[in-house]
Coordinates of C-alpha atoms and ligand atoms in Angstrom, one line a residue:
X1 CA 116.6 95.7 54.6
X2 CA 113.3 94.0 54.5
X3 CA 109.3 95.3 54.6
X4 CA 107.1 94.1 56.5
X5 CA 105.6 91.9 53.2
X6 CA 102.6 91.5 55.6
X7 CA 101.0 94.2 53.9
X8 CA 101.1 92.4 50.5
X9 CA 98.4 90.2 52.2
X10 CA 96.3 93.2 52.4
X11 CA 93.2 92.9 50.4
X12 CA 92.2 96.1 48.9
X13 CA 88.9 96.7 49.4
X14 CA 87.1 98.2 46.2
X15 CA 83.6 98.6 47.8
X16 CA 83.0 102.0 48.3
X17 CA 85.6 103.3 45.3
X18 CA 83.1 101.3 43.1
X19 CA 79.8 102.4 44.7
X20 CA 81.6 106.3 43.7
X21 CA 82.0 104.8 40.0
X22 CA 78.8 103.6 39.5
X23 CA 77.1 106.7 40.7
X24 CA 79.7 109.0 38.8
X25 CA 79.0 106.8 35.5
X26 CA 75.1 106.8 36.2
X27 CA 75.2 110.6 36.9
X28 CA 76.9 110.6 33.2
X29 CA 74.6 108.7 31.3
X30 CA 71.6 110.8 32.9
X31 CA 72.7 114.5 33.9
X32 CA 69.6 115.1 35.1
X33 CA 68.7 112.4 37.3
X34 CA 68.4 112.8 41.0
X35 CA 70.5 110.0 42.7
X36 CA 69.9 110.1 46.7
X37 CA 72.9 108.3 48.3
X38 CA 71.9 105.9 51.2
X39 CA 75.2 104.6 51.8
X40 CA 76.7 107.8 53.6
X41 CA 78.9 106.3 56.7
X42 CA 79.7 109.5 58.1
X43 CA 77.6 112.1 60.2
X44 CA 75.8 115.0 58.4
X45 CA 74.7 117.4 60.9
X46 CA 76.8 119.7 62.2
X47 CA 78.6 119.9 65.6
X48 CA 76.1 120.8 68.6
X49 CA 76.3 124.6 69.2
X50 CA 77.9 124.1 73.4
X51 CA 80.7 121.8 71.4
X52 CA 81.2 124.8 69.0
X53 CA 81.6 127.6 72.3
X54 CA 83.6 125.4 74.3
X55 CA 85.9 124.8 71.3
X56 CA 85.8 128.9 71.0
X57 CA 86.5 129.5 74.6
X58 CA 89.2 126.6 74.4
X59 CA 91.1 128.7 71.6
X60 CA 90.8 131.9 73.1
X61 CA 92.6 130.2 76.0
X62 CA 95.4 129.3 74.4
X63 CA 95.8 132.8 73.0
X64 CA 96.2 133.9 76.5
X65 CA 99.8 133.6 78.7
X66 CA 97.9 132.9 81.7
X67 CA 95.5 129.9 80.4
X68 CA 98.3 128.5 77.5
X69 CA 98.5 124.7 77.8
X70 CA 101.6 123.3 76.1
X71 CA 102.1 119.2 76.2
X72 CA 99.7 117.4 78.3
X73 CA 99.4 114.3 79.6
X74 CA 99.2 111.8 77.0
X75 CA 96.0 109.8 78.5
X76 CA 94.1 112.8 78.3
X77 CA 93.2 115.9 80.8
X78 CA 91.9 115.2 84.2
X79 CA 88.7 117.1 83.4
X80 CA 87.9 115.1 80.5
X81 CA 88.4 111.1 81.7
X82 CA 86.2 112.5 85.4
X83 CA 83.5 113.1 82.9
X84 CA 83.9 110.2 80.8
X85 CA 83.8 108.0 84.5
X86 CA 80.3 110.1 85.4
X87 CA 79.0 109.0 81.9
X88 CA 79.5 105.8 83.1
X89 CA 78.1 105.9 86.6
X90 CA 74.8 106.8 84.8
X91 CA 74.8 103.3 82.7
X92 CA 75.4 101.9 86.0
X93 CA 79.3 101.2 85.4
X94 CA 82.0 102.3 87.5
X95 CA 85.4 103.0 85.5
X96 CA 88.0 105.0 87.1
X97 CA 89.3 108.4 85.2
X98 CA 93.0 106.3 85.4
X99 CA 91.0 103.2 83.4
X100 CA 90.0 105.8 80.4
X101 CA 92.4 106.8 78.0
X102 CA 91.5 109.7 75.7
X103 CA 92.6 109.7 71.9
X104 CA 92.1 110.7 68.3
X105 CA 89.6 108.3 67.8
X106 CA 88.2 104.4 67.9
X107 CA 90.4 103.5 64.9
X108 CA 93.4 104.6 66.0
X109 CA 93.0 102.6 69.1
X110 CA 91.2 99.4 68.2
X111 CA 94.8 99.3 65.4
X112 CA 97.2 100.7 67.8
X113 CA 96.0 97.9 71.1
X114 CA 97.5 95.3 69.2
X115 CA 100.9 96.9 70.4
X116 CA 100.3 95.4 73.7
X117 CA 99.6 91.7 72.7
X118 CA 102.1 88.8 71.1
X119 CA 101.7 88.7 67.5
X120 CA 101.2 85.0 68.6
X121 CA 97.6 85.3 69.4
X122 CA 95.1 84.5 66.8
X123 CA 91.8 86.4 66.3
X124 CA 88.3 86.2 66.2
X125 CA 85.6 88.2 64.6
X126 CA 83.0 88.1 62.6
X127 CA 82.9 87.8 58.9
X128 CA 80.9 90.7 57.8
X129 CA 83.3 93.2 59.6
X130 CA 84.4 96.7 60.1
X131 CA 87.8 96.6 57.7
X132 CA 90.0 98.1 60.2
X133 CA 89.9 94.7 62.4
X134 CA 90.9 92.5 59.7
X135 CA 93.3 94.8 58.2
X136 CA 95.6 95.5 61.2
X137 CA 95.9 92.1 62.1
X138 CA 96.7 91.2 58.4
X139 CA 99.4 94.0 58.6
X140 CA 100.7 92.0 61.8
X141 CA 100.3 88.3 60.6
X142 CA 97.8 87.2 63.1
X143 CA 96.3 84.4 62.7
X144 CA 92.7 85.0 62.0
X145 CA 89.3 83.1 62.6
X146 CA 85.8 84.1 61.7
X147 CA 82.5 83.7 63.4
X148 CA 79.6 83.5 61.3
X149 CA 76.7 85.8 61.4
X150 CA 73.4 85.1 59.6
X151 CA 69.7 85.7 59.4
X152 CA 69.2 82.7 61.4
X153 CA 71.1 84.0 64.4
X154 CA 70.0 87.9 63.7
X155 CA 73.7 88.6 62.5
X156 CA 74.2 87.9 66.1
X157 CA 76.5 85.2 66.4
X158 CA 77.5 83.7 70.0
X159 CA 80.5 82.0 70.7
X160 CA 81.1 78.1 70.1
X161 CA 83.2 76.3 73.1
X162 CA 85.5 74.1 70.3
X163 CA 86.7 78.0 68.8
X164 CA 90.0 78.6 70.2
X165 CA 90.5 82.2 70.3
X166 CA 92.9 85.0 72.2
X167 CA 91.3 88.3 70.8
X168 CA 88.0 89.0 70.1
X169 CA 86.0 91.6 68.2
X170 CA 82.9 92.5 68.7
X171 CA 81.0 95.6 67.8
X172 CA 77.7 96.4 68.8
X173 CA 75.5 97.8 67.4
X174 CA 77.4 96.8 64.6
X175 CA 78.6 98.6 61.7
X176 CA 77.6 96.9 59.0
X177 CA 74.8 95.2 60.1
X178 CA 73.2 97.6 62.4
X179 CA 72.6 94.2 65.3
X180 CA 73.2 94.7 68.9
X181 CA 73.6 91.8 71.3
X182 CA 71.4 91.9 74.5
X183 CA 72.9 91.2 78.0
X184 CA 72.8 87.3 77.4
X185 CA 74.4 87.3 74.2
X186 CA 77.7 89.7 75.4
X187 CA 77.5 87.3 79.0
X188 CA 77.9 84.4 76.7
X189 CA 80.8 86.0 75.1
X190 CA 82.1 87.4 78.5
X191 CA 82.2 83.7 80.1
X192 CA 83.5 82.3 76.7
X193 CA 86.4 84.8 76.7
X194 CA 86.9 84.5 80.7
X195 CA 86.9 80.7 79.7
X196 CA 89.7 80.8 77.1
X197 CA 92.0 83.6 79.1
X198 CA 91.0 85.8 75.7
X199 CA 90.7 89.6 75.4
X200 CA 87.3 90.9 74.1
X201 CA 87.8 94.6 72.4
X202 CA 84.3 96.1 72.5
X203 CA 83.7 98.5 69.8
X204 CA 80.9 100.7 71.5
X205 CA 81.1 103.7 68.7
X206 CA 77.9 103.0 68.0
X207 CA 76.5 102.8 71.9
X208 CA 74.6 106.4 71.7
X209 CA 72.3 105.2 69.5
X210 CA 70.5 102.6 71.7
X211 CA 67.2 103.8 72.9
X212 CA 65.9 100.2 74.2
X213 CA 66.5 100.8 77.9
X214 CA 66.8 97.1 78.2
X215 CA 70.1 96.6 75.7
X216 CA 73.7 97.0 76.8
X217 CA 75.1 100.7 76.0
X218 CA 78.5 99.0 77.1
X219 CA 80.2 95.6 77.7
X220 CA 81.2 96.3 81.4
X221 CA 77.0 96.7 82.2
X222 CA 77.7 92.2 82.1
X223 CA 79.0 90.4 85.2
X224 CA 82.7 89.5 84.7
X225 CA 83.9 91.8 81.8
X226 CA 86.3 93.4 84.0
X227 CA 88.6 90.7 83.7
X228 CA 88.1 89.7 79.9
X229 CA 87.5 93.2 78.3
X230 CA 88.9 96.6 76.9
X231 CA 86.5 98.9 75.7
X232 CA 86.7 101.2 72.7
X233 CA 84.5 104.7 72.1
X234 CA 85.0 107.5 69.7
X235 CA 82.5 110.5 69.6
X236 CA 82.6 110.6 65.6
X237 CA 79.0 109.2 65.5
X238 CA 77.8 109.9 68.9
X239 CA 78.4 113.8 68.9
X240 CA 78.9 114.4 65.0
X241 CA 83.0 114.7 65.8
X242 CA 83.9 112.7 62.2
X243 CA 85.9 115.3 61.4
X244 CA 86.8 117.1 65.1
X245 CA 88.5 114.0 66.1
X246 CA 88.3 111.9 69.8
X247 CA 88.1 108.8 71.3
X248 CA 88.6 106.8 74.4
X249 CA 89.8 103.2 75.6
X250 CA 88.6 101.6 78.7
X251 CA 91.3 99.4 80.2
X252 CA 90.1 98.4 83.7
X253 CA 92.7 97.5 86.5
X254 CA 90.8 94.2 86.8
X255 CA 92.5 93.1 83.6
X256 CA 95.6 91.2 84.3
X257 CA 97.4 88.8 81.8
X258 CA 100.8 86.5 82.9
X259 CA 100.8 88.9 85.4
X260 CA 100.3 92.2 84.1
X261 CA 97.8 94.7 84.1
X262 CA 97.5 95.3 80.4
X263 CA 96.3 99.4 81.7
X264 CA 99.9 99.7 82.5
X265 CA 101.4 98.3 79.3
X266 CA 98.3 100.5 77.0
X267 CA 99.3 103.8 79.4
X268 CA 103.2 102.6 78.5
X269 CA 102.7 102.4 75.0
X270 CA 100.8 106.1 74.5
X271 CA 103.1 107.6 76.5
X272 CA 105.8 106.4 74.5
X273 CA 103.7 106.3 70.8
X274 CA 101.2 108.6 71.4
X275 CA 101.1 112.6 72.0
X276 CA 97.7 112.8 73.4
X277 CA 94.8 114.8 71.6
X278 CA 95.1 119.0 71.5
X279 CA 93.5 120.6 74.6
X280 CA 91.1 122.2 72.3
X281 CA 89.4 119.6 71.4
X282 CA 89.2 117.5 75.0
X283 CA 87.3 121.0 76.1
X284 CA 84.6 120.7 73.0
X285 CA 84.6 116.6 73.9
X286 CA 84.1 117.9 77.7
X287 CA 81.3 120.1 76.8
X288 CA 79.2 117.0 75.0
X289 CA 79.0 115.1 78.4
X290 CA 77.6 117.9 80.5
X291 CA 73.7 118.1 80.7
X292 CA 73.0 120.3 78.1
X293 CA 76.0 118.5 75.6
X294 CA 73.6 115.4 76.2
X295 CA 70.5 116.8 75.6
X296 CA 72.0 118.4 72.1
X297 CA 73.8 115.3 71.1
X298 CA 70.9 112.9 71.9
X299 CA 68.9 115.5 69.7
X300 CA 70.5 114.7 66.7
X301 CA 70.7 111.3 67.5
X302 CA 66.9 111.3 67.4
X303 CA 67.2 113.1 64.0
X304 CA 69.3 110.6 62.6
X305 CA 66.7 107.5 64.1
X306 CA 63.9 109.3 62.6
X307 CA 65.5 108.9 59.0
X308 CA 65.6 105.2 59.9
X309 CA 62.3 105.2 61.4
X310 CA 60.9 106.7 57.7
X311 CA 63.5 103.4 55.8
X312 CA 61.8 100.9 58.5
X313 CA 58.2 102.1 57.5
X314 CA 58.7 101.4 54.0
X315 CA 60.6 98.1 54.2
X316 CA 57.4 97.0 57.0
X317 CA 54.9 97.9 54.4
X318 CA 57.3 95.9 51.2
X319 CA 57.8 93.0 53.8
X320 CA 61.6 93.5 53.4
X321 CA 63.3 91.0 56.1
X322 CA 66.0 93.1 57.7
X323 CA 67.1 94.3 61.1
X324 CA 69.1 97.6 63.0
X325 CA 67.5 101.1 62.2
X326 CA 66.1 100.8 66.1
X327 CA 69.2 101.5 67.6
X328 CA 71.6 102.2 65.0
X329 CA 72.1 104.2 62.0
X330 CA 72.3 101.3 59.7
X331 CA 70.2 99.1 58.4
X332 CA 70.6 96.0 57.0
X333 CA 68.0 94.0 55.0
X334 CA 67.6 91.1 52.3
X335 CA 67.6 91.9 48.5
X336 CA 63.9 91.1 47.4
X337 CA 63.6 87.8 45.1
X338 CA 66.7 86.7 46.0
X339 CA 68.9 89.6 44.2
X340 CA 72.4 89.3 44.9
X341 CA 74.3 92.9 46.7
X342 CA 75.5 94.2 43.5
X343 CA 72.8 93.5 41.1
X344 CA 69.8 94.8 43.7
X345 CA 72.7 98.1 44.2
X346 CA 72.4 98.6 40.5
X347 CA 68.4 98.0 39.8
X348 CA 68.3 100.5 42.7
X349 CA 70.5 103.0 41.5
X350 CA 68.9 102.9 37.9
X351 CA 66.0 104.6 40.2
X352 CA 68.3 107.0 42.0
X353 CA 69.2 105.5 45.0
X354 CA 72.5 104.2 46.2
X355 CA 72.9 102.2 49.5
X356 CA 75.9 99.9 49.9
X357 CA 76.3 96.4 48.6
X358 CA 76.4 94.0 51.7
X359 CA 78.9 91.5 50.1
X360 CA 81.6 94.4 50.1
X361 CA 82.1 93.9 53.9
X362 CA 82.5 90.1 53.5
X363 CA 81.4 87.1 52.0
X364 CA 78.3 86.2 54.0
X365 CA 77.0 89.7 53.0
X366 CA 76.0 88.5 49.7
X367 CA 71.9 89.0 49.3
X368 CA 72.0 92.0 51.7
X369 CA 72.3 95.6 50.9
X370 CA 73.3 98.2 53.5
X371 CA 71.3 101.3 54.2
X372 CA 72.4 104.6 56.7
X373 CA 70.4 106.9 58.2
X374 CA 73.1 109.6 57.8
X375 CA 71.6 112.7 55.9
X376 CA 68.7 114.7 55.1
X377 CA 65.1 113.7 56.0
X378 CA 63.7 115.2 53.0
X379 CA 66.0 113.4 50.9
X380 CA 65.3 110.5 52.8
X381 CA 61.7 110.6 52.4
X382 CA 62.2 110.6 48.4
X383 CA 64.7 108.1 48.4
X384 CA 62.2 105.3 49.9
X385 CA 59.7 106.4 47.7
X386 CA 61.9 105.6 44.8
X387 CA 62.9 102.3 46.9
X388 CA 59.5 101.1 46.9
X389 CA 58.9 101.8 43.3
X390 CA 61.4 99.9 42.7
X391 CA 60.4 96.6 44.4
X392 CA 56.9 97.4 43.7
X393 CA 57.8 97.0 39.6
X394 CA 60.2 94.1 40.7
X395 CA 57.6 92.1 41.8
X396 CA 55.2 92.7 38.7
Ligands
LIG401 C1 82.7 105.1 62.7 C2 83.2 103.9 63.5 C3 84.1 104.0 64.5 C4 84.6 105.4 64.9 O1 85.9 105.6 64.4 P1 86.7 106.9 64.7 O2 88.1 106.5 64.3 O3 86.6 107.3 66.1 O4 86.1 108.0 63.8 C5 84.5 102.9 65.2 N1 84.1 101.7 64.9 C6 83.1 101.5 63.9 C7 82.6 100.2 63.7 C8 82.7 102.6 63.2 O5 81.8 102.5 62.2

């Protein structure tokens, strides 16, 4: 009997465990000191009230002998992915409902897709990353390469021809950094990956956020993404479901490798792996992409943009270098005089606020510190206040 000792390889990752410490241990040494955390990375409002009654009604439903649903398909309901394909139409995309595949959520998936390709393959994605891409290659002992991103290309890094690469990440707007790529930069990865007979997974959980009319809510808006691309979407952050639980996975027809349409071998692989998600909650998920599920998602959206518009303000005013916060909950911005992550996290916190050391989500973090737009405005408000005291006294 063996493991699979690929896990071994696993780092741990000790960022956020030791952001908890240090606030626990700061919280000891001064009871009575305020510390405002800007380092939440999950949703804080509440779900929109049409998620809540269609989640009610759902329920009720399945209380009933006439409207019970036992198993369904495992791809999702009917109802759901026709909805999901009329988002799309509206971003000017056209997906088929058979193309979308509804599940528990964008992690499950973006780990889970690997099922479908050769353990062969090596990787590509960025160095200051979302964990779970590393991670679940680690656990299957890809081989893994890393594309740089830095202030000099925006934490926007485009591909470079002499990179071989099979699968490629790419998440925008990205979580950490808060960048989104416009058209050119995703065509310039589309060709690149159409180039090298590579797959792109898009991580769009994030694609709600974007208010710039002009920026690409999803990687099949670019010319030639059909045949290079699966997309991946989750309505934790879009609809506040962190804690309610779906996601989908675009896997066009177009997308055909030694001969296969990888839609067939992802629908073969749920059907087999995968038990679909409860009824109940593909009605609330329904519910968010009528009319009125728009207008109340978008609403809190705005909520949580306004937060960053009040962090954006205060780091304009400092002359802080740092970018997202437009069109994403995070923002990411330079320590002042050259702090490192950790040491400007800890001359922060000794003024009550906590954001999240850059460095923790890779090595070319180092300098940066992460802030979210997750939480209350009020708290918000004080927390930049505090933040600008803080550089103010650094720089006297
Ligand atoms: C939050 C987040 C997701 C969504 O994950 P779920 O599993 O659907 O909750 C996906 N990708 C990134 C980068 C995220 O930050």
């Amino acid at each position: 009997m063996k493991i699979n000792s690929n896990y071994h390889n696993i780092n741990e990752s000790y960022l956020f465990s030791t952001v908890a410490r240090k606030i626990r241990e700061d919280k000891e040494k001064h009871p009575d000191k305020e510390i405002i955390r800007l380092s939440i990375g999950d949703v804080t409002l509440p779900l929109p009230e049409i998620v809540v009654e269609a989640l009610k009604k759902a329920s009720q439903e399945m209380g009933n002998k006439e409207t019970f649903k036992g198993y369904g398909d495992e791809q999702g309901y009917a109802f759901l992915r026709d909805k999901i394909a009329e988002y799309y139409k509206g971003k000017g995309v056209t997906v088929k409902p058979s193309e979308i595949f509804i599940s528990d959520g964008a992690k499950s998936d973006l780990g889970n897709v690997l099922d479908i390709f050769s353990v062969d393959n090596t990787v590509l994605m960025s160095d200051i990353v979302y964990p779970v891409y590393l991670d679940t290659n680690v656990m299957a002992g890809r081989k893994i390469k890393f594309y740089e991103g830095n202030s000099e290309n925006n934490f926007l890094p485009l591909p470079d021809d002499k990179v071989d690469a099979d699968i490629i990440y790419i998440c925008s707007p990205c979580n950490p950094t808060g960048a989104v790529y416009d058209k050119a930069g995703l065509k310039a990865w589309v060709d690149y990956a159409n180039k090298k007979d590579a797959i792109i997974l898009f991580d769009s959980a994030y694609e709600a956020f974007i208010t710039d009319k002009n920026l690409p809510t999803s990687i099949f808006e670019i010319e030639g993404a059909k045949t290079c691309a699966i997309e991946i979407c989750s309505l934790s952050k879009t609809a506040g479901f962190t804690g309610t639980r779906l996601g989908y996975t675009i896997v066009p027809d177009e997308l055909v490798r030694e001969g296969t349409k990888l839609n067939k071998l992802w629908l073969r692989r749920q059907t087999t792996k995968f038990n679909g998600v409860s009824y109940i909650i593909q009605k609330g998920a329904e519910a968010v992409f009528t009319e009125e599920g728009y207008k109340q998602t978008r609403e809190n959206i705005k909520y949580y943009l306004g937060n960053a518009k009040v962090m954006m303000d205060v780091l304009d005013e400092l002359g802080i270098w740092y970018i997202g916060g437009k069109n994403s909950p995070y923002i990411w911005l330079k320590c002042p005089e050259d702090m490192g992550s950790w040491e400007f996290f800890d001359y922060l916190l000794s003024y009550g606020v906590a954001g999240t050391p850059g460095v923790g989500f890779g090595e070319h973090g180092e300098g940066y510190l992460r802030l979210t737009a997750f939480g209350d405005r009020e708290n918000v408000i004080k927390a930049m206040a505090k933040f600008k005291q803080a550089v103010i006294d650094l720089k006297k």
